[in-house]
Every structure is written in structure tokens, then in C-alpha cells.
PDB file of C-alpha atoms in Angstrom:
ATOM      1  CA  UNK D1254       0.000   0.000   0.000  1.00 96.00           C
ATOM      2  CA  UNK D1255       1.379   3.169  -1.035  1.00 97.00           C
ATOM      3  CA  UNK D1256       0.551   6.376  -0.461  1.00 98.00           C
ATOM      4  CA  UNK D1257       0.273   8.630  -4.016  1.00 97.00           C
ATOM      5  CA  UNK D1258      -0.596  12.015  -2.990  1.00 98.00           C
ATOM      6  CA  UNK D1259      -1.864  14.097  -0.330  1.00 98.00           C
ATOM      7  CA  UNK D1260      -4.325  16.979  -1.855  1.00 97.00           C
ATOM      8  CA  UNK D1261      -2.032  17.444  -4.625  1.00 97.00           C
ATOM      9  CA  UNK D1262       0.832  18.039  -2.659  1.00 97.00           C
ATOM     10  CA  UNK D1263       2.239  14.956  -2.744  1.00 97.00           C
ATOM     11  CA  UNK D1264       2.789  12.277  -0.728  1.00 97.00           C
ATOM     12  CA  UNK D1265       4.184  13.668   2.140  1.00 97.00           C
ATOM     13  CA  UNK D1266       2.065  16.311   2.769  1.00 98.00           C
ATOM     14  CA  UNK D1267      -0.334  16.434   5.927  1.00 98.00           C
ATOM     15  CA  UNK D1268      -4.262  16.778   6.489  1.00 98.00           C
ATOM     16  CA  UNK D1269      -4.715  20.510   7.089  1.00 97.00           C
ATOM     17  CA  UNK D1270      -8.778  20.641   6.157  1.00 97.00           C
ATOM     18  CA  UNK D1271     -11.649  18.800   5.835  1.00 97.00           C
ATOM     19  CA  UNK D1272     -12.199  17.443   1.404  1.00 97.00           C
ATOM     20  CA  UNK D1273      -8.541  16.599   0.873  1.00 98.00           C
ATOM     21  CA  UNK D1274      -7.915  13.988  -1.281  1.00 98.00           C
ATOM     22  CA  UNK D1275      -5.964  10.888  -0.303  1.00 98.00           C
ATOM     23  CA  UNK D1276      -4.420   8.533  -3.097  1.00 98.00           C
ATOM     24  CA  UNK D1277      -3.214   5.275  -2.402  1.00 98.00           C
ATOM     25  CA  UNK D1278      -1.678   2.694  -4.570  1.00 98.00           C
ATOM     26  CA  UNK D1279      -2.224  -1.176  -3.632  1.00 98.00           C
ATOM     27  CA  UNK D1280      -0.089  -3.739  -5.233  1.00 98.00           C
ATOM     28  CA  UNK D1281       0.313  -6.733  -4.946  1.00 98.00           C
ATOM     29  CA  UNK D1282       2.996  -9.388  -5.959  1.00 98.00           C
ATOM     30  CA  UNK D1283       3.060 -13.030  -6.302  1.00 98.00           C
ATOM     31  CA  UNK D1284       6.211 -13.909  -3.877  1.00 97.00           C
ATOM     32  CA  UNK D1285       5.643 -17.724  -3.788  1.00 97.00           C
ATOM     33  CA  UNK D1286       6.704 -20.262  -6.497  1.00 98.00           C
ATOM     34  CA  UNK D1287       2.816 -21.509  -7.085  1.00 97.00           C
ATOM     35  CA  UNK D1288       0.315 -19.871  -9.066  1.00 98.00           C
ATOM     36  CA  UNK D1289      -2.007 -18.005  -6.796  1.00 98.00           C
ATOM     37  CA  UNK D1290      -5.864 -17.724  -8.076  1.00 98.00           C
ATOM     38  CA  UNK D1291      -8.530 -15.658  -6.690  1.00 97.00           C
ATOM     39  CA  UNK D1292      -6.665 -13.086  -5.752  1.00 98.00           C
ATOM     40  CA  UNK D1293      -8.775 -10.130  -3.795  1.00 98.00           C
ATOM     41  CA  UNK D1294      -7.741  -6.649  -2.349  1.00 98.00           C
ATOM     42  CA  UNK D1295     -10.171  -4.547   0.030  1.00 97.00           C
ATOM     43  CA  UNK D1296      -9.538  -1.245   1.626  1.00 97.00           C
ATOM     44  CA  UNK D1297     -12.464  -0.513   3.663  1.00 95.00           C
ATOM     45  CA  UNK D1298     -11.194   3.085   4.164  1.00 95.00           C
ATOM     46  CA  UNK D1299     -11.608   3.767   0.601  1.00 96.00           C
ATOM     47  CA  UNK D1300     -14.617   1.368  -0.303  1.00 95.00           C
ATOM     48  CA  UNK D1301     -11.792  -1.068  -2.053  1.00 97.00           C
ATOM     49  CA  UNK D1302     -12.938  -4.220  -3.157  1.00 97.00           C
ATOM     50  CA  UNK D1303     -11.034  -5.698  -6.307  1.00 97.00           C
ATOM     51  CA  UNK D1304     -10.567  -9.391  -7.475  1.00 97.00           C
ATOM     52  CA  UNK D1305      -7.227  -9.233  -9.070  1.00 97.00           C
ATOM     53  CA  UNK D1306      -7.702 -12.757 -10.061  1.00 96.00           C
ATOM     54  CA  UNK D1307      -4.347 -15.071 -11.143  1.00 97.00           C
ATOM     55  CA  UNK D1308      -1.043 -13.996 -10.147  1.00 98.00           C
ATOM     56  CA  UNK D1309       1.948 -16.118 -11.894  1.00 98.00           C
ATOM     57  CA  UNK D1310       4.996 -16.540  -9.458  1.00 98.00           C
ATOM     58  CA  UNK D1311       7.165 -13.157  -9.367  1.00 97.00           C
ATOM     59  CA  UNK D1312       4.387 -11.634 -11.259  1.00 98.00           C
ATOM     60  CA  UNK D1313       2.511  -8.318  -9.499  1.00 97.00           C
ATOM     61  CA  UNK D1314      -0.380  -6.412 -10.284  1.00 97.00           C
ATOM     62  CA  UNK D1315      -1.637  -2.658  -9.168  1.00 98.00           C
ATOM     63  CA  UNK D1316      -5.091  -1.139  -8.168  1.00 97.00           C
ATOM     64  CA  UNK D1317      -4.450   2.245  -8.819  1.00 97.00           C
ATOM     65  CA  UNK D1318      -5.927   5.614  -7.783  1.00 96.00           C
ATOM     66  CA  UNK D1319      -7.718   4.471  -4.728  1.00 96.00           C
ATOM     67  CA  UNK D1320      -8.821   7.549  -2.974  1.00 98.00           C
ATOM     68  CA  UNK D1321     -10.255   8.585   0.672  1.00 97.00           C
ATOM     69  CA  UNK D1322     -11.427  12.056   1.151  1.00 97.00           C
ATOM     70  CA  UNK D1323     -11.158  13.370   4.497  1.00 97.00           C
ATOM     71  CA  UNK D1324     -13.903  14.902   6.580  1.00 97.00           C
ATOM     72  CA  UNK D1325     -14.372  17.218   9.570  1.00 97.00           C
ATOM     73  CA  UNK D1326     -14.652  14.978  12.256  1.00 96.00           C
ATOM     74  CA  UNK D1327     -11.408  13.301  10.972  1.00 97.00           C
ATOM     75  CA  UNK D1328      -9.324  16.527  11.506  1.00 97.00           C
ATOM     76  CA  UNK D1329     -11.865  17.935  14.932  1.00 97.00           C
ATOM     77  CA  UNK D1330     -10.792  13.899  16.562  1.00 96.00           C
ATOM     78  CA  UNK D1331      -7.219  14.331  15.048  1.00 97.00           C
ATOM     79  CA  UNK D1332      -7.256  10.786  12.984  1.00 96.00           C
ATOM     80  CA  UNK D1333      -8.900   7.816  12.346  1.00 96.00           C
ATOM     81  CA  UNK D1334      -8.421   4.174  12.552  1.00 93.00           C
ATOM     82  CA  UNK D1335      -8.785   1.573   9.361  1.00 92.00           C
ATOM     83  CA  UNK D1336     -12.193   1.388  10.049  1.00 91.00           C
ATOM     84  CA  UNK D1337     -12.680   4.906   9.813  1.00 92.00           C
ATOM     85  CA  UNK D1338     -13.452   5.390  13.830  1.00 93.00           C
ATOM     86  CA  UNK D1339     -11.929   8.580  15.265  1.00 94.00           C
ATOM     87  CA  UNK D1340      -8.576   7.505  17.270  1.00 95.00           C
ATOM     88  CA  UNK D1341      -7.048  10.783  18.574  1.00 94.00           C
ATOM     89  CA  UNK D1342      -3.729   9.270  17.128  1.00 96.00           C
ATOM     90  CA  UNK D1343      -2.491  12.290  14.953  1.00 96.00           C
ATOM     91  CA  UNK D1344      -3.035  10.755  11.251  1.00 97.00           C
ATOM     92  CA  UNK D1345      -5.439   9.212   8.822  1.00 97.00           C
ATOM     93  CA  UNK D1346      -4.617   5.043   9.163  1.00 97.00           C
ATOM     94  CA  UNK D1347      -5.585   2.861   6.155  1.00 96.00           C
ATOM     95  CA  UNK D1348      -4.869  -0.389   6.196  1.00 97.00           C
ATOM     96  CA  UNK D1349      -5.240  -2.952   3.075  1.00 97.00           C
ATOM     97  CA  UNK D1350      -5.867  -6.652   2.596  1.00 98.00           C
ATOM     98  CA  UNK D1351      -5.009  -9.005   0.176  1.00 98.00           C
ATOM     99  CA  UNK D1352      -6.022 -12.705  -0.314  1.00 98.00           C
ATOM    100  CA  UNK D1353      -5.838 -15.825  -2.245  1.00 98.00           C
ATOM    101  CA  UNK D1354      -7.279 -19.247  -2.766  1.00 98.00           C
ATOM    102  CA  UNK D1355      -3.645 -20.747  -1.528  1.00 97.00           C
ATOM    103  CA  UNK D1356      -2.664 -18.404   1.228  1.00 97.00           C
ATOM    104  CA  UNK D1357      -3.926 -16.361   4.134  1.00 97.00           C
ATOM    105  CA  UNK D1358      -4.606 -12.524   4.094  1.00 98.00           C
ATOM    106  CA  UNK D1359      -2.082 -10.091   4.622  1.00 98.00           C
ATOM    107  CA  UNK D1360      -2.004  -6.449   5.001  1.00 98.00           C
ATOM    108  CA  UNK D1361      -0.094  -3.398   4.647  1.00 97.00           C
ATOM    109  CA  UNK D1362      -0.842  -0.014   6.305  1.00 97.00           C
ATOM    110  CA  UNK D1363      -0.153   3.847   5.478  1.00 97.00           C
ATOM    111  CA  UNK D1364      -0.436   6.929   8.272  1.00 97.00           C
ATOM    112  CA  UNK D1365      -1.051  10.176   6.546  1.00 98.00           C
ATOM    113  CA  UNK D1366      -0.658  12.672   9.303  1.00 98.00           C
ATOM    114  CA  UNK D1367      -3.262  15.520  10.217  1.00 98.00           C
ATOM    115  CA  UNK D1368      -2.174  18.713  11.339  1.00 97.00           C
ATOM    116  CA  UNK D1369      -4.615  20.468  13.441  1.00 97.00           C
ATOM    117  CA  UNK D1370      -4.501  24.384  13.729  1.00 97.00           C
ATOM    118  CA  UNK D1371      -7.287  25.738  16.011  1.00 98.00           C
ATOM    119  CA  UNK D1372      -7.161  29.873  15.841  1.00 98.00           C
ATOM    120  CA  UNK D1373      -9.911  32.185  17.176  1.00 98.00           C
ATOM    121  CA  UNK D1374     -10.143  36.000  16.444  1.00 98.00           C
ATOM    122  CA  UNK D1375     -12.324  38.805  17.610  1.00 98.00           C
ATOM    123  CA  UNK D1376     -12.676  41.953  15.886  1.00 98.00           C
ATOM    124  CA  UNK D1377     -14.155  44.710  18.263  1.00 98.00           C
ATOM    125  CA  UNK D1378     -16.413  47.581  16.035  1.00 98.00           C
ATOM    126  CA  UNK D1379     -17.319  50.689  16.758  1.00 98.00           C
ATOM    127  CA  UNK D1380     -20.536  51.053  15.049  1.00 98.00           C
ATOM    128  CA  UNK D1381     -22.001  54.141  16.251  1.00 98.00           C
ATOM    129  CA  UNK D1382     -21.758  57.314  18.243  1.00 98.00           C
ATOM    130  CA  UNK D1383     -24.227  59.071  19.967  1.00 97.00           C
ATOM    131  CA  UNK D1384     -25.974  58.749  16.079  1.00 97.00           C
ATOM    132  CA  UNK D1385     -23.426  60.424  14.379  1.00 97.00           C
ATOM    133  CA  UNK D1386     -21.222  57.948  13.079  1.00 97.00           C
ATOM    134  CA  UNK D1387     -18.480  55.792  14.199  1.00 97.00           C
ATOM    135  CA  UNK D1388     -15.825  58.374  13.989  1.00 97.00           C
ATOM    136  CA  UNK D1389     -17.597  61.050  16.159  1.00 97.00           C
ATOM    137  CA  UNK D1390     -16.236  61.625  19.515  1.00 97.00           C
ATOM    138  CA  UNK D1391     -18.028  61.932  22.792  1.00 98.00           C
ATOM    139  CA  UNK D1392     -18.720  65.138  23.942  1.00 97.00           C
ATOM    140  CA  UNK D1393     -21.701  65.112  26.369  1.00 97.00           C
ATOM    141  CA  UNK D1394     -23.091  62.529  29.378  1.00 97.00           C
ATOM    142  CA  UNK D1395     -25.722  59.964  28.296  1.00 98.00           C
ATOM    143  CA  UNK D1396     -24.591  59.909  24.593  1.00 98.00           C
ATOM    144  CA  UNK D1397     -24.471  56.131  23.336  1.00 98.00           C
ATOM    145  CA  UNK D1398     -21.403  54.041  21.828  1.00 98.00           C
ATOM    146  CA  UNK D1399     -22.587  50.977  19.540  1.00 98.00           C
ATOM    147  CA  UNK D1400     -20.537  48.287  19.168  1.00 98.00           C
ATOM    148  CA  UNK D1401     -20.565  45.010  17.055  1.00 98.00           C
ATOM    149  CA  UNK D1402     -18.133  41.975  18.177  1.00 98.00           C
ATOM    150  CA  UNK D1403     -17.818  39.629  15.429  1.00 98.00           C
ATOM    151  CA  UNK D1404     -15.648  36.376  16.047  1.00 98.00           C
ATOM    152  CA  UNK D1405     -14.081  33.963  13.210  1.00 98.00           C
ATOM    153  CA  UNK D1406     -12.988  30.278  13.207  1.00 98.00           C
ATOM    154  CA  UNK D1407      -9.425  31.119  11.361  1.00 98.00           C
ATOM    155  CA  UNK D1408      -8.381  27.435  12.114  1.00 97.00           C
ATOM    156  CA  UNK D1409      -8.958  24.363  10.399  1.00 97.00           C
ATOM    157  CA  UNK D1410     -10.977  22.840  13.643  1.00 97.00           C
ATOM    158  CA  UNK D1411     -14.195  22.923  14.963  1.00 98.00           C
ATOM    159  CA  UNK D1412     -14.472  25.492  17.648  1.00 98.00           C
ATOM    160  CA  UNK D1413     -16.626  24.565  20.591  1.00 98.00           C
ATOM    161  CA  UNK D1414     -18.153  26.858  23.699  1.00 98.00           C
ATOM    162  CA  UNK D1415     -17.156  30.138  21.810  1.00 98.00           C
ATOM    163  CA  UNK D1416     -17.926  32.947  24.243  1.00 98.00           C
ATOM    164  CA  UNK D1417     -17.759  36.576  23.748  1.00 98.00           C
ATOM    165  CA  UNK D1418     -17.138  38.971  26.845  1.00 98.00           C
ATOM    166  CA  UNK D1419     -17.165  42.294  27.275  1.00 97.00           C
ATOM    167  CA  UNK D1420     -17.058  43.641  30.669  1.00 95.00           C
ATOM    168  CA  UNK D1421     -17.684  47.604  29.728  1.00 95.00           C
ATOM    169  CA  UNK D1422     -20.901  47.106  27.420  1.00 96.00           C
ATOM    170  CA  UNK D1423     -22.070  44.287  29.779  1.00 96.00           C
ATOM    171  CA  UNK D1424     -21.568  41.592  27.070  1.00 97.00           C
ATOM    172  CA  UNK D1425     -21.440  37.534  28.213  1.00 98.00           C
ATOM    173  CA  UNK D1426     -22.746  35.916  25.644  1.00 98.00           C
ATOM    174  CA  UNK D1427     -22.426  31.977  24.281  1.00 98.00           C
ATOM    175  CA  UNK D1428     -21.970  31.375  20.860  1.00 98.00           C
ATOM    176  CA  UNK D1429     -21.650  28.122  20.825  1.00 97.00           C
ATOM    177  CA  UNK D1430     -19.558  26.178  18.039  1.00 98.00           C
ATOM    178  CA  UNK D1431     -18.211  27.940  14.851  1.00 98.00           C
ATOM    179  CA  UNK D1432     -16.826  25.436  11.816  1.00 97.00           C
ATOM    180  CA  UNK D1433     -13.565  25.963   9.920  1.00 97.00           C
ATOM    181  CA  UNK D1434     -13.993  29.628   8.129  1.00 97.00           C
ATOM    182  CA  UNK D1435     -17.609  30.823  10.146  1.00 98.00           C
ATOM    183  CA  UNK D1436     -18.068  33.797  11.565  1.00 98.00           C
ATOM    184  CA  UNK D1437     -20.391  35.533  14.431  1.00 98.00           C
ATOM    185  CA  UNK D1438     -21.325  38.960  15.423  1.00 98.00           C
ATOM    186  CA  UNK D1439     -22.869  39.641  18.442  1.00 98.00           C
ATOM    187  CA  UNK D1440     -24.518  43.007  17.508  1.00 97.00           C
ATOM    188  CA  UNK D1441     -25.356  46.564  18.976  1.00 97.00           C
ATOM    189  CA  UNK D1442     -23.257  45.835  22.389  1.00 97.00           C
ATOM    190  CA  UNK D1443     -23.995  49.662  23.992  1.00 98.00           C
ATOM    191  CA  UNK D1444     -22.179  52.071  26.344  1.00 97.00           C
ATOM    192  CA  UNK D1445     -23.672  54.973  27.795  1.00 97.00           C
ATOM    193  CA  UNK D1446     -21.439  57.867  28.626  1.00 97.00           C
ATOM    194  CA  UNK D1447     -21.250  58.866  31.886  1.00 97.00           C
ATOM    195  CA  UNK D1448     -20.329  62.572  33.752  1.00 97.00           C
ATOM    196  CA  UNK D1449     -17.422  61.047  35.279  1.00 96.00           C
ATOM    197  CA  UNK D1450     -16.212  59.777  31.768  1.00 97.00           C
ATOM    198  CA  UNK D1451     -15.721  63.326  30.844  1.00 96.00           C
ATOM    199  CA  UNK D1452     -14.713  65.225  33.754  1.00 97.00           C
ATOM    200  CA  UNK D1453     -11.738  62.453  34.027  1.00 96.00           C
ATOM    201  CA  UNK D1454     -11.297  62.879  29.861  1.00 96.00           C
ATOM    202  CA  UNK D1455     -11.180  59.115  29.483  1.00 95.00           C
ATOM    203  CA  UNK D1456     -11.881  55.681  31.139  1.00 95.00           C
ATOM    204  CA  UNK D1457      -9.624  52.366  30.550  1.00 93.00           C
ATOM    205  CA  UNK D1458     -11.817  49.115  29.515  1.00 91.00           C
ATOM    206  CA  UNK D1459     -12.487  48.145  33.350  1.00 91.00           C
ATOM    207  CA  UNK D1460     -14.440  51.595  33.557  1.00 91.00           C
ATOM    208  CA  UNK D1461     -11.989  53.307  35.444  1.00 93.00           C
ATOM    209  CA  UNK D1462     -10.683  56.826  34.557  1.00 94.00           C
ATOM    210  CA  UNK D1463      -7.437  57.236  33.245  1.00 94.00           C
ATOM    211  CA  UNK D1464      -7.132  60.680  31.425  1.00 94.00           C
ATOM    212  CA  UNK D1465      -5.813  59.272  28.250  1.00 95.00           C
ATOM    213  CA  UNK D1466      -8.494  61.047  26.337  1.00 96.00           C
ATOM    214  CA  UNK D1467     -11.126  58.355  24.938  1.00 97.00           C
ATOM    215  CA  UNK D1468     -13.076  55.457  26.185  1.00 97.00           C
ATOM    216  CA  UNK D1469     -11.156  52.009  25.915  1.00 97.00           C
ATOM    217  CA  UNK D1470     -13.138  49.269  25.695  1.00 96.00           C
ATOM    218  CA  UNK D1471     -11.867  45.629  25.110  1.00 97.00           C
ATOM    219  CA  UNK D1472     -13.698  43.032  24.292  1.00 98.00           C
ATOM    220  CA  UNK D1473     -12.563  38.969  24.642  1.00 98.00           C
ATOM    221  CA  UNK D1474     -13.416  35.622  22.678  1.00 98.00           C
ATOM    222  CA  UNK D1475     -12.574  32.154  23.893  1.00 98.00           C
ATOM    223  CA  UNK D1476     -13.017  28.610  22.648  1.00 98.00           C
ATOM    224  CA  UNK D1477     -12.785  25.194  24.323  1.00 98.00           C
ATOM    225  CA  UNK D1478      -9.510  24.726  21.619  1.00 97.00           C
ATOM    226  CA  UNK D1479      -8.555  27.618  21.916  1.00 98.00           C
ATOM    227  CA  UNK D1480      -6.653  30.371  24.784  1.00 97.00           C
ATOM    228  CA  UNK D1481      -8.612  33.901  24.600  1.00 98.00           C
ATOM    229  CA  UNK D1482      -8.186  36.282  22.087  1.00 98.00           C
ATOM    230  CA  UNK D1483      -8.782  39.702  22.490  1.00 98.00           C
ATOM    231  CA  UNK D1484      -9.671  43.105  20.312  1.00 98.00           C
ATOM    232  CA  UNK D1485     -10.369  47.119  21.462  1.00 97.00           C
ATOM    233  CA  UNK D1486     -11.357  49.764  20.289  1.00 97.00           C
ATOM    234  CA  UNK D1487     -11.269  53.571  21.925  1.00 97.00           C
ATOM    235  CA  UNK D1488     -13.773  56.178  21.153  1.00 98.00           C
ATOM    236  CA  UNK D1489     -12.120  59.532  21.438  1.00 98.00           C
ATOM    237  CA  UNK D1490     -13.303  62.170  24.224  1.00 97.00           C
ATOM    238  CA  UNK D1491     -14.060  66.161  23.495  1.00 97.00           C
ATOM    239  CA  UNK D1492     -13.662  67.743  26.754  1.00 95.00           C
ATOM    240  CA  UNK D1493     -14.979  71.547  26.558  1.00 91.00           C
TER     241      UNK D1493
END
């Protein structure tokens, strides 16, 4: 059993995402000095199931292009056994089987490994201020800051028990799983402006003043695969 190519990248590339294409080559060789009649080869793993049929001695014979394509589960349970059961053992394991009328079975296995690469972003948004825009500045107690907090899967791995917090707006939210490539917003997230967020010309994302001149606000994602990941933004402060 050979292993061809890996997602046209040949055959020692990894798994890195779910629909990559696994070729295998199975061939198999009369070793023996006897003619060897009904010959069989199956490869469960990639629905395999050829009779090959005579073999003269020193004589071989190829099943070519035998493919397995890989799914999400495969790369979320990083590999699978022969059977196609999640193992947790790093790769893809295939294992082939040949047989004959005068011999017993034997078999011959190939590990493609998987690489897993969970990542997790956040990407804090000011959406509004006090109805003028993102890009106005606060200049007045009571006025309103909108925010949107939208969160990606960047990673080729299911993401499970995604949570979004944001201590200033109040935010705690539970998104729940995200797939390779999806994304979530949790929408209009809103601060209200206080008198003490002027007079000290600036709070930091805990809500305490700091004078720097806007209000911080930081937002923070986290996954069961992942460590937390974290985005601000800072809406600017017009003291008069």
C-alpha cells in the first residue's frame, strides 16, 4: 500500500482541512513459487474491493488511484483508525488486505498525518456614536457608543463553547460552536457615557478613569480549543 498524494501536494504532505484527497496505490505481488488464483484486495477506508484474479509466481499487479477524502470529524478527533473510527492518534490510518485461494490474508498499512490548527479572532467595532457615526467623539453625558463583536474560526478545527465577553458594554454571551472559516457577530453591544467619563477625559476598559483622552473598551473571545483572544477599540473624548 502506497501512499500517491496528499491533496495534490504529494505524498508527504499532511491533512490541514476537511475534502482533501488521499491517493493510495495497492499492489500486490506473487512472492511464492505456485500460481495463486482468486486473488482479492479490500480497503475498507476507501470502499476497495477488487478481485485481481491469477497472479503467476514473481508476477505483481496494481489497483491504482484508490482515494479517501477526508472529513471534519477526521481533523476535529485528530485521525482515524482503518475502520474509519476517530482515534485521537495524529493521522489518517488505512490499512489494506489481500487474499488468495492458496494463502492467508495479509495487510499493509499507510499513516497520513493531520495537522490540526485551532485559531480564534475577535474583531471589536465601533458602530455608532451618539448617532453620528463611528468616527464622532463623545462630547456630552448619556450619549451612546454601539458596538458590534464579530468572532471567526481562522483554524482548520471545529471550535466549541465560543464565548464573547465584554465587561464595559455588559456583554457575556455563548456562541456556541463555529466550523472551519464561520463567523459571528454579536450586535449593537452599547455604552452609555457617563459625567465622570468626561470630567476624568477618558476611562480604561475596566471603567476606570485614566485621562488618556477616549473610552477604551476591550472586548474577549474564547473557545474550548482555543486560549482567549482579544480586540479594542477607543472612542475619542471632546472635553470643553
Amino acid at each position: 500500500k502506497q501512499v500517491i498524494d496528499v491533496d495534490n501536494r504529494g505524498p508527504d504532505a499532511a491533512v490541514t482541512a476537511a475534502g482533501q484527497v488521499i491517493t493510495y496505490d495497492l499492489i500486490v505481488t506473487n512472492n511464492g513459487n505456485t500460481t495463486l488464483t482468486g486473488i482479492t484486495v479490500v480497503d475498507p477506508l476507501t470502499g476497495t474491493n477488487v478481485t485481481v484474479g491469477t497472479l503467476d509466481p514473481g508476477e505483481s499487479s496494481t489497483v491504482s488511484a484508490q482515494t479517501y477524502t477526508t472529513t471534519q470529524q477526521d481533523i476535529d478527533s485528530n485521525g482515524i483508525d482503518a475502520a474509519g473510527n476517530p482515534d485521537g492518534d495524529g493521522d489518517i490510518d488505512n490499512t489494506a488486505t489481500a487474499d488468495s485461494d492458496q494463502t492467508d490474508p495479509v495487510t499493509d498499512s499507510e499513516a497520513v498525518p493531520i495537522t490540526q490548527d485551532p485559531s480564534l479572532s475577535i474583531d471589536k467595532q465601533v458602530i455608532d456614536v451618539d448617532n453620528r457615526g463611528p468616527d464622532a467623539a463623545v462630547t456630552a453625558a448619556g450619549q451612546v457608543i454601539t458596538y458590534d463583536l464579530i468572532v471567526t474560526n481562522n483554524g482548520n478545527t471545529t471550535l466549541t463553547a465560543v464565548t464573547v465577553v465584554d465587561p464595559l458594554t455588559s456583554t457575556d454571551v455563548t456562541i456556541g460552536t463555529l466550523d472551519p472559516g464561520e463567523s459571528s457577530t454579536v450586535s449593537a453591544q452599547t455604552y452609555t457615557t457617563t459625567q465622570q467619563d468626561i470630567d476624568s477625559n477618558g476611562i480604561d476598559a475596566a471603567g476606570n478613569p485614566d485621562g488618556d483622552g477616549d473610552i477604551d473598551n476591550t472586548a474577549t473571545a474564547d473557545s474550548d480549543q482555543t486560549d482567549p483572544v482579544t480586540d479594542s477599540e477607543a472612542v475619542p473624548i471632546t472635553q470643553d
